[in-house]
């Protein structure tokens, strides 16, 4: 049983079914991808703070590139599309290009290091001035001239998926073809156990579904699901929901032409083009802006606010001077499931048979197809008797041949000391 039909839950269900298991997915909403997946910016990039993060994202990129094959989808089925626009990480003290470059060399991810002159020539719509650290846009200091110039790390294989919810629907359709059943509009309210093992779940209509294996893929509700399962005491990594806004601005071709995905931690945003002449702008947790932690993901107001719209779009317009800041906000809010070191938890738990794929920290949409495979491999190994807590499983990507130590995603890991402390992971 998989709890949650987001992009990761559907990927996990698909791969469990491909391994020959009988799978049911339960979700309290009406269809696939309607939780935090629906708000995702769906950026595809490979710069994570750990080897395992880099290797996982590089493996997953190959799944997006061959999406129809990955799904086994018939010709004509409408699919989400990966747009290979390139990804540009602007210079910033909290993310060292030398470290990323070393990890990219090891994974054989192509990249170039650009100085300011190259940046100006290659992405002429960007102003290359350095502004670090980010400041509130209402602060006069925000408007002070830059102090120097920026370069960046360019990765031609980055980009974005144009419809994250459709990607989850695609995975759900593939899962159905593999025999998975979906139960929508039903919430899991209890996780049942017998003799120290999971036995199934109780739904909000009082019915019980029995299952020898339950995987919690509840997105920003995952910690709540763990609480009803009585699991979490041995986690070294705390996980909490965080509200996030993403904004959309109509722009001219001068802005959007060949615009890659840009991570601009120097000013505190990231942005990318959208289908049609629009730009999508998200936040990168600048220290000057308060973080919007939530006790309960359901308490999040999902409407964009004028203040954050002004802050994020003005920051993007500082970097892309041809971008205009409209008076009326357009955008949405979503909820991240943030692990304290911004690294996900893909693991078994202290309750035998009960697994988690959670703490995705605003940065795991891109990895979903590969996470499905690693979770299925983990379930297979642990149910087969492997002591994953003491001998972490190594997972080898089918496309890249890269080996990923699943201990890096353990619930009991030492916190990732290399984290950027932001959505970059
Ligand atoms: C604003 C925003 C921007 C993002 N941008 C990016 C990006 O650019 N790139 C990237 O890689 N990642 C990004 N992410 C992160 C990415 O979207 C998530 O990591 C991913 O979508 C999580 O998928 P999921 O399946 O784990 O969770 P979800 O999509 O949240 O699915 C969880 C599901 O569980 C269900 N559920 C919860 N509790 C219960 C229960 N008790 N009973 C039944 N069902 C339950 C919910 O209804 C929900 O449908 C972003 C996220 C947000 C919010």
mmCIF file with all atom_site columns, C-alpha atoms in Angstrom, residues 35-200:
data_model
loop_
_atom_site.group_PDB
_atom_site.id
_atom_site.type_symbol
_atom_site.label_atom_id
_atom_site.label_alt_id
_atom_site.label_comp_id
_atom_site.label_asym_id
_atom_site.label_entity_id
_atom_site.label_seq_id
_atom_site.pdbx_PDB_ins_code
_atom_site.Cartn_x
_atom_site.Cartn_y
_atom_site.Cartn_z
_atom_site.occupancy
_atom_site.B_iso_or_equiv
_atom_site.pdbx_formal_charge
_atom_site.auth_seq_id
_atom_site.auth_comp_id
_atom_site.auth_asym_id
_atom_site.auth_atom_id
_atom_site.pdbx_PDB_model_num
ATOM 1   C CA . UNK A 1 35  ? -1.043  17.684 -3.353  1.00 0.00 ? 35  UNK A CA 1
ATOM 2   C CA . UNK A 1 36  ? 2.234   19.604 -3.272  1.00 0.00 ? 36  UNK A CA 1
ATOM 3   C CA . UNK A 1 37  ? 3.139   18.189 -6.701  1.00 0.00 ? 37  UNK A CA 1
ATOM 4   C CA . UNK A 1 38  ? 0.557   20.465 -8.336  1.00 0.00 ? 38  UNK A CA 1
ATOM 5   C CA . UNK A 1 39  ? 2.418   23.600 -7.124  1.00 0.00 ? 39  UNK A CA 1
ATOM 6   C CA . UNK A 1 40  ? 5.860   22.380 -8.176  1.00 0.00 ? 40  UNK A CA 1
ATOM 7   C CA . UNK A 1 41  ? 8.118   24.489 -10.366 1.00 0.00 ? 41  UNK A CA 1
ATOM 8   C CA . UNK A 1 42  ? 9.362   21.154 -11.738 1.00 0.00 ? 42  UNK A CA 1
ATOM 9   C CA . UNK A 1 43  ? 12.915  22.384 -12.275 1.00 0.00 ? 43  UNK A CA 1
ATOM 10  C CA . UNK A 1 44  ? 15.345  19.692 -13.410 1.00 0.00 ? 44  UNK A CA 1
ATOM 11  C CA . UNK A 1 45  ? 18.931  20.270 -12.232 1.00 0.00 ? 45  UNK A CA 1
ATOM 12  C CA . UNK A 1 46  ? 21.739  18.191 -10.766 1.00 0.00 ? 46  UNK A CA 1
ATOM 13  C CA . UNK A 1 47  ? 23.606  20.403 -8.314  1.00 0.00 ? 47  UNK A CA 1
ATOM 14  C CA . UNK A 1 48  ? 23.003  18.903 -4.893  1.00 0.00 ? 48  UNK A CA 1
ATOM 15  C CA . UNK A 1 49  ? 25.318  19.161 -1.907  1.00 0.00 ? 49  UNK A CA 1
ATOM 16  C CA . UNK A 1 50  ? 25.973  15.398 -1.760  1.00 0.00 ? 50  UNK A CA 1
ATOM 17  C CA . UNK A 1 51  ? 27.230  12.806 -4.226  1.00 0.00 ? 51  UNK A CA 1
ATOM 18  C CA . UNK A 1 52  ? 24.076  10.755 -3.743  1.00 0.00 ? 52  UNK A CA 1
ATOM 19  C CA . UNK A 1 53  ? 21.859  13.746 -4.533  1.00 0.00 ? 53  UNK A CA 1
ATOM 20  C CA . UNK A 1 54  ? 23.799  14.475 -7.731  1.00 0.00 ? 54  UNK A CA 1
ATOM 21  C CA . UNK A 1 55  ? 23.801  10.839 -8.846  1.00 0.00 ? 55  UNK A CA 1
ATOM 22  C CA . UNK A 1 56  ? 20.059  10.432 -8.165  1.00 0.00 ? 56  UNK A CA 1
ATOM 23  C CA . UNK A 1 57  ? 19.077  13.546 -10.112 1.00 0.00 ? 57  UNK A CA 1
ATOM 24  C CA . UNK A 1 58  ? 21.332  12.613 -13.048 1.00 0.00 ? 58  UNK A CA 1
ATOM 25  C CA . UNK A 1 59  ? 19.777  9.152  -13.161 1.00 0.00 ? 59  UNK A CA 1
ATOM 26  C CA . UNK A 1 60  ? 16.256  10.634 -13.057 1.00 0.00 ? 60  UNK A CA 1
ATOM 27  C CA . UNK A 1 61  ? 17.015  13.054 -15.896 1.00 0.00 ? 61  UNK A CA 1
ATOM 28  C CA . UNK A 1 62  ? 17.365  10.086 -18.214 1.00 0.00 ? 62  UNK A CA 1
ATOM 29  C CA . UNK A 1 63  ? 13.863  8.945  -17.243 1.00 0.00 ? 63  UNK A CA 1
ATOM 30  C CA . UNK A 1 64  ? 12.392  12.365 -18.116 1.00 0.00 ? 64  UNK A CA 1
ATOM 31  C CA . UNK A 1 65  ? 14.241  12.358 -21.440 1.00 0.00 ? 65  UNK A CA 1
ATOM 32  C CA . UNK A 1 66  ? 12.685  9.050  -22.402 1.00 0.00 ? 66  UNK A CA 1
ATOM 33  C CA . UNK A 1 67  ? 9.384   9.666  -20.587 1.00 0.00 ? 67  UNK A CA 1
ATOM 34  C CA . UNK A 1 68  ? 7.142   7.691  -22.957 1.00 0.00 ? 68  UNK A CA 1
ATOM 35  C CA . UNK A 1 69  ? 9.473   4.688  -22.762 1.00 0.00 ? 69  UNK A CA 1
ATOM 36  C CA . UNK A 1 70  ? 9.840   5.068  -19.006 1.00 0.00 ? 70  UNK A CA 1
ATOM 37  C CA . UNK A 1 71  ? 6.061   4.862  -18.670 1.00 0.00 ? 71  UNK A CA 1
ATOM 38  C CA . UNK A 1 72  ? 5.481   2.323  -21.406 1.00 0.00 ? 72  UNK A CA 1
ATOM 39  C CA . UNK A 1 73  ? 2.799   4.782  -22.567 1.00 0.00 ? 73  UNK A CA 1
ATOM 40  C CA . UNK A 1 74  ? 0.987   4.201  -25.845 1.00 0.00 ? 74  UNK A CA 1
ATOM 41  C CA . UNK A 1 75  ? 1.585   6.673  -28.685 1.00 0.00 ? 75  UNK A CA 1
ATOM 42  C CA . UNK A 1 76  ? -0.968  9.459  -28.473 1.00 0.00 ? 76  UNK A CA 1
ATOM 43  C CA . UNK A 1 77  ? -1.304  9.491  -24.671 1.00 0.00 ? 77  UNK A CA 1
ATOM 44  C CA . UNK A 1 78  ? -0.766  13.140 -23.618 1.00 0.00 ? 78  UNK A CA 1
ATOM 45  C CA . UNK A 1 79  ? 2.423   13.376 -21.584 1.00 0.00 ? 79  UNK A CA 1
ATOM 46  C CA . UNK A 1 80  ? 4.247   16.001 -19.555 1.00 0.00 ? 80  UNK A CA 1
ATOM 47  C CA . UNK A 1 81  ? 7.349   17.211 -21.396 1.00 0.00 ? 81  UNK A CA 1
ATOM 48  C CA . UNK A 1 82  ? 10.896  17.879 -20.299 1.00 0.00 ? 82  UNK A CA 1
ATOM 49  C CA . UNK A 1 83  ? 12.187  21.159 -21.780 1.00 0.00 ? 83  UNK A CA 1
ATOM 50  C CA . UNK A 1 84  ? 15.972  21.134 -21.937 1.00 0.00 ? 84  UNK A CA 1
ATOM 51  C CA . UNK A 1 85  ? 16.654  24.871 -21.516 1.00 0.00 ? 85  UNK A CA 1
ATOM 52  C CA . UNK A 1 86  ? 19.884  24.534 -19.550 1.00 0.00 ? 86  UNK A CA 1
ATOM 53  C CA . UNK A 1 87  ? 20.417  25.470 -15.913 1.00 0.00 ? 87  UNK A CA 1
ATOM 54  C CA . UNK A 1 88  ? 22.549  28.318 -14.618 1.00 0.00 ? 88  UNK A CA 1
ATOM 55  C CA . UNK A 1 89  ? 23.673  28.532 -11.005 1.00 0.00 ? 89  UNK A CA 1
ATOM 56  C CA . UNK A 1 90  ? 24.919  32.059 -10.356 1.00 0.00 ? 90  UNK A CA 1
ATOM 57  C CA . UNK A 1 91  ? 27.916  32.538 -8.055  1.00 0.00 ? 91  UNK A CA 1
ATOM 58  C CA . UNK A 1 92  ? 27.062  32.682 -4.380  1.00 0.00 ? 92  UNK A CA 1
ATOM 59  C CA . UNK A 1 93  ? 29.156  32.083 -1.255  1.00 0.00 ? 93  UNK A CA 1
ATOM 60  C CA . UNK A 1 94  ? 26.806  29.367 0.147   1.00 0.00 ? 94  UNK A CA 1
ATOM 61  C CA . UNK A 1 95  ? 27.211  27.015 -2.838  1.00 0.00 ? 95  UNK A CA 1
ATOM 62  C CA . UNK A 1 96  ? 30.755  26.352 -3.967  1.00 0.00 ? 96  UNK A CA 1
ATOM 63  C CA . UNK A 1 97  ? 31.108  25.693 -7.719  1.00 0.00 ? 97  UNK A CA 1
ATOM 64  C CA . UNK A 1 98  ? 34.366  23.784 -7.145  1.00 0.00 ? 98  UNK A CA 1
ATOM 65  C CA . UNK A 1 99  ? 32.531  21.250 -5.035  1.00 0.00 ? 99  UNK A CA 1
ATOM 66  C CA . UNK A 1 100 ? 29.686  20.937 -7.558  1.00 0.00 ? 100 UNK A CA 1
ATOM 67  C CA . UNK A 1 101 ? 32.221  20.624 -10.396 1.00 0.00 ? 101 UNK A CA 1
ATOM 68  C CA . UNK A 1 102 ? 34.025  17.776 -8.612  1.00 0.00 ? 102 UNK A CA 1
ATOM 69  C CA . UNK A 1 103 ? 30.726  15.917 -8.101  1.00 0.00 ? 103 UNK A CA 1
ATOM 70  C CA . UNK A 1 104 ? 29.705  16.579 -11.724 1.00 0.00 ? 104 UNK A CA 1
ATOM 71  C CA . UNK A 1 105 ? 33.077  15.272 -12.970 1.00 0.00 ? 105 UNK A CA 1
ATOM 72  C CA . UNK A 1 106 ? 32.553  12.090 -10.993 1.00 0.00 ? 106 UNK A CA 1
ATOM 73  C CA . UNK A 1 107 ? 28.986  11.621 -12.322 1.00 0.00 ? 107 UNK A CA 1
ATOM 74  C CA . UNK A 1 108 ? 30.001  12.804 -15.824 1.00 0.00 ? 108 UNK A CA 1
ATOM 75  C CA . UNK A 1 109 ? 27.432  15.622 -15.834 1.00 0.00 ? 109 UNK A CA 1
ATOM 76  C CA . UNK A 1 110 ? 28.480  18.160 -18.508 1.00 0.00 ? 110 UNK A CA 1
ATOM 77  C CA . UNK A 1 111 ? 29.004  21.734 -17.255 1.00 0.00 ? 111 UNK A CA 1
ATOM 78  C CA . UNK A 1 112 ? 30.960  24.946 -17.866 1.00 0.00 ? 112 UNK A CA 1
ATOM 79  C CA . UNK A 1 113 ? 32.177  27.557 -15.396 1.00 0.00 ? 113 UNK A CA 1
ATOM 80  C CA . UNK A 1 114 ? 31.416  31.033 -16.737 1.00 0.00 ? 114 UNK A CA 1
ATOM 81  C CA . UNK A 1 115 ? 32.993  34.341 -15.764 1.00 0.00 ? 115 UNK A CA 1
ATOM 82  C CA . UNK A 1 116 ? 30.983  37.584 -15.931 1.00 0.00 ? 116 UNK A CA 1
ATOM 83  C CA . UNK A 1 117 ? 31.977  38.292 -19.546 1.00 0.00 ? 117 UNK A CA 1
ATOM 84  C CA . UNK A 1 118 ? 30.825  34.838 -20.678 1.00 0.00 ? 118 UNK A CA 1
ATOM 85  C CA . UNK A 1 119 ? 27.607  35.196 -18.702 1.00 0.00 ? 119 UNK A CA 1
ATOM 86  C CA . UNK A 1 120 ? 26.913  38.546 -20.370 1.00 0.00 ? 120 UNK A CA 1
ATOM 87  C CA . UNK A 1 121 ? 27.554  37.073 -23.816 1.00 0.00 ? 121 UNK A CA 1
ATOM 88  C CA . UNK A 1 122 ? 25.602  33.843 -23.309 1.00 0.00 ? 122 UNK A CA 1
ATOM 89  C CA . UNK A 1 123 ? 22.544  35.154 -21.424 1.00 0.00 ? 123 UNK A CA 1
ATOM 90  C CA . UNK A 1 124 ? 22.446  38.828 -22.417 1.00 0.00 ? 124 UNK A CA 1
ATOM 91  C CA . UNK A 1 125 ? 19.146  39.526 -20.654 1.00 0.00 ? 125 UNK A CA 1
ATOM 92  C CA . UNK A 1 126 ? 20.844  39.092 -17.239 1.00 0.00 ? 126 UNK A CA 1
ATOM 93  C CA . UNK A 1 127 ? 22.456  41.947 -15.312 1.00 0.00 ? 127 UNK A CA 1
ATOM 94  C CA . UNK A 1 128 ? 25.650  40.409 -13.898 1.00 0.00 ? 128 UNK A CA 1
ATOM 95  C CA . UNK A 1 129 ? 26.006  42.727 -10.860 1.00 0.00 ? 129 UNK A CA 1
ATOM 96  C CA . UNK A 1 130 ? 26.696  41.076 -7.505  1.00 0.00 ? 130 UNK A CA 1
ATOM 97  C CA . UNK A 1 131 ? 24.317  42.042 -4.663  1.00 0.00 ? 131 UNK A CA 1
ATOM 98  C CA . UNK A 1 132 ? 25.048  39.436 -1.962  1.00 0.00 ? 132 UNK A CA 1
ATOM 99  C CA . UNK A 1 133 ? 23.615  39.153 0.643   1.00 0.00 ? 133 UNK A CA 1
ATOM 100 C CA . UNK A 1 134 ? 19.932  39.404 -0.391  1.00 0.00 ? 134 UNK A CA 1
ATOM 101 C CA . UNK A 1 135 ? 18.001  42.289 1.166   1.00 0.00 ? 135 UNK A CA 1
ATOM 102 C CA . UNK A 1 136 ? 14.299  43.028 1.633   1.00 0.00 ? 136 UNK A CA 1
ATOM 103 C CA . UNK A 1 137 ? 13.044  44.914 -1.424  1.00 0.00 ? 137 UNK A CA 1
ATOM 104 C CA . UNK A 1 138 ? 11.556  47.630 0.808   1.00 0.00 ? 138 UNK A CA 1
ATOM 105 C CA . UNK A 1 139 ? 15.039  48.287 2.235   1.00 0.00 ? 139 UNK A CA 1
ATOM 106 C CA . UNK A 1 140 ? 17.022  51.124 0.570   1.00 0.00 ? 140 UNK A CA 1
ATOM 107 C CA . UNK A 1 141 ? 20.058  48.816 0.587   1.00 0.00 ? 141 UNK A CA 1
ATOM 108 C CA . UNK A 1 142 ? 18.308  46.647 -2.008  1.00 0.00 ? 142 UNK A CA 1
ATOM 109 C CA . UNK A 1 143 ? 18.670  49.451 -4.556  1.00 0.00 ? 143 UNK A CA 1
ATOM 110 C CA . UNK A 1 144 ? 22.358  50.141 -3.906  1.00 0.00 ? 144 UNK A CA 1
ATOM 111 C CA . UNK A 1 145 ? 24.657  49.507 -6.914  1.00 0.00 ? 145 UNK A CA 1
ATOM 112 C CA . UNK A 1 146 ? 26.151  46.027 -7.122  1.00 0.00 ? 146 UNK A CA 1
ATOM 113 C CA . UNK A 1 147 ? 29.560  45.336 -5.583  1.00 0.00 ? 147 UNK A CA 1
ATOM 114 C CA . UNK A 1 148 ? 31.358  43.431 -8.316  1.00 0.00 ? 148 UNK A CA 1
ATOM 115 C CA . UNK A 1 149 ? 30.208  40.973 -10.948 1.00 0.00 ? 149 UNK A CA 1
ATOM 116 C CA . UNK A 1 150 ? 28.988  37.392 -11.029 1.00 0.00 ? 150 UNK A CA 1
ATOM 117 C CA . UNK A 1 151 ? 29.749  34.373 -13.121 1.00 0.00 ? 151 UNK A CA 1
ATOM 118 C CA . UNK A 1 152 ? 28.055  31.026 -12.815 1.00 0.00 ? 152 UNK A CA 1
ATOM 119 C CA . UNK A 1 153 ? 28.024  27.310 -13.346 1.00 0.00 ? 153 UNK A CA 1
ATOM 120 C CA . UNK A 1 154 ? 26.229  26.372 -16.554 1.00 0.00 ? 154 UNK A CA 1
ATOM 121 C CA . UNK A 1 155 ? 24.731  22.955 -17.110 1.00 0.00 ? 155 UNK A CA 1
ATOM 122 C CA . UNK A 1 156 ? 23.236  22.398 -20.586 1.00 0.00 ? 156 UNK A CA 1
ATOM 123 C CA . UNK A 1 157 ? 21.155  19.373 -19.535 1.00 0.00 ? 157 UNK A CA 1
ATOM 124 C CA . UNK A 1 158 ? 18.982  21.194 -16.982 1.00 0.00 ? 158 UNK A CA 1
ATOM 125 C CA . UNK A 1 159 ? 15.481  22.467 -17.665 1.00 0.00 ? 159 UNK A CA 1
ATOM 126 C CA . UNK A 1 160 ? 11.953  21.910 -16.465 1.00 0.00 ? 160 UNK A CA 1
ATOM 127 C CA . UNK A 1 161 ? 8.903   19.690 -16.873 1.00 0.00 ? 161 UNK A CA 1
ATOM 128 C CA . UNK A 1 162 ? 5.997   21.707 -18.217 1.00 0.00 ? 162 UNK A CA 1
ATOM 129 C CA . UNK A 1 163 ? 3.142   20.123 -16.226 1.00 0.00 ? 163 UNK A CA 1
ATOM 130 C CA . UNK A 1 164 ? 4.020   18.481 -12.880 1.00 0.00 ? 164 UNK A CA 1
ATOM 131 C CA . UNK A 1 165 ? 0.477   17.335 -12.178 1.00 0.00 ? 165 UNK A CA 1
ATOM 132 C CA . UNK A 1 166 ? 0.243   15.696 -15.606 1.00 0.00 ? 166 UNK A CA 1
ATOM 133 C CA . UNK A 1 167 ? 3.553   13.927 -14.843 1.00 0.00 ? 167 UNK A CA 1
ATOM 134 C CA . UNK A 1 168 ? 1.894   12.387 -11.764 1.00 0.00 ? 168 UNK A CA 1
ATOM 135 C CA . UNK A 1 169 ? -1.162  11.437 -13.851 1.00 0.00 ? 169 UNK A CA 1
ATOM 136 C CA . UNK A 1 170 ? 1.184   9.819  -16.402 1.00 0.00 ? 170 UNK A CA 1
ATOM 137 C CA . UNK A 1 171 ? 2.804   7.745  -13.652 1.00 0.00 ? 171 UNK A CA 1
ATOM 138 C CA . UNK A 1 172 ? -0.621  6.828  -12.229 1.00 0.00 ? 172 UNK A CA 1
ATOM 139 C CA . UNK A 1 173 ? -1.810  5.694  -15.676 1.00 0.00 ? 173 UNK A CA 1
ATOM 140 C CA . UNK A 1 174 ? 1.346   3.590  -16.088 1.00 0.00 ? 174 UNK A CA 1
ATOM 141 C CA . UNK A 1 175 ? 0.791   2.171  -12.611 1.00 0.00 ? 175 UNK A CA 1
ATOM 142 C CA . UNK A 1 176 ? -2.821  1.255  -13.501 1.00 0.00 ? 176 UNK A CA 1
ATOM 143 C CA . UNK A 1 177 ? -1.558  -0.534 -16.606 1.00 0.00 ? 177 UNK A CA 1
ATOM 144 C CA . UNK A 1 178 ? 0.775   -2.471 -14.299 1.00 0.00 ? 178 UNK A CA 1
ATOM 145 C CA . UNK A 1 179 ? -2.236  -3.461 -12.172 1.00 0.00 ? 179 UNK A CA 1
ATOM 146 C CA . UNK A 1 180 ? -2.201  -0.828 -9.392  1.00 0.00 ? 180 UNK A CA 1
ATOM 147 C CA . UNK A 1 181 ? -5.557  0.130  -7.837  1.00 0.00 ? 181 UNK A CA 1
ATOM 148 C CA . UNK A 1 182 ? -6.238  3.689  -6.684  1.00 0.00 ? 182 UNK A CA 1
ATOM 149 C CA . UNK A 1 183 ? -8.630  4.690  -3.902  1.00 0.00 ? 183 UNK A CA 1
ATOM 150 C CA . UNK A 1 184 ? -9.309  8.442  -4.003  1.00 0.00 ? 184 UNK A CA 1
ATOM 151 C CA . UNK A 1 185 ? -11.228 10.704 -1.616  1.00 0.00 ? 185 UNK A CA 1
ATOM 152 C CA . UNK A 1 186 ? -10.265 8.498  1.333   1.00 0.00 ? 186 UNK A CA 1
ATOM 153 C CA . UNK A 1 187 ? -7.819  9.543  4.064   1.00 0.00 ? 187 UNK A CA 1
ATOM 154 C CA . UNK A 1 188 ? -5.718  7.110  6.055   1.00 0.00 ? 188 UNK A CA 1
ATOM 155 C CA . UNK A 1 189 ? -6.566  7.776  9.722   1.00 0.00 ? 189 UNK A CA 1
ATOM 156 C CA . UNK A 1 190 ? -4.740  4.880  11.393  1.00 0.00 ? 190 UNK A CA 1
ATOM 157 C CA . UNK A 1 191 ? -1.900  2.505  10.611  1.00 0.00 ? 191 UNK A CA 1
ATOM 158 C CA . UNK A 1 192 ? -2.569  -0.930 12.050  1.00 0.00 ? 192 UNK A CA 1
ATOM 159 C CA . UNK A 1 193 ? 0.092   -3.224 13.477  1.00 0.00 ? 193 UNK A CA 1
ATOM 160 C CA . UNK A 1 194 ? 0.274   -6.772 14.755  1.00 0.00 ? 194 UNK A CA 1
ATOM 161 C CA . UNK A 1 195 ? 3.263   -8.423 16.457  1.00 0.00 ? 195 UNK A CA 1
ATOM 162 C CA . UNK A 1 196 ? 5.543   -5.460 15.751  1.00 0.00 ? 196 UNK A CA 1
ATOM 163 C CA . UNK A 1 197 ? 4.740   -5.405 12.027  1.00 0.00 ? 197 UNK A CA 1
ATOM 164 C CA . UNK A 1 198 ? 2.478   -3.228 9.951   1.00 0.00 ? 198 UNK A CA 1
ATOM 165 C CA . UNK A 1 199 ? -0.795  -4.962 9.136   1.00 0.00 ? 199 UNK A CA 1
ATOM 166 C CA . UNK A 1 200 ? -2.641  -2.349 7.067   1.00 0.00 ? 200 UNK A CA 1
#
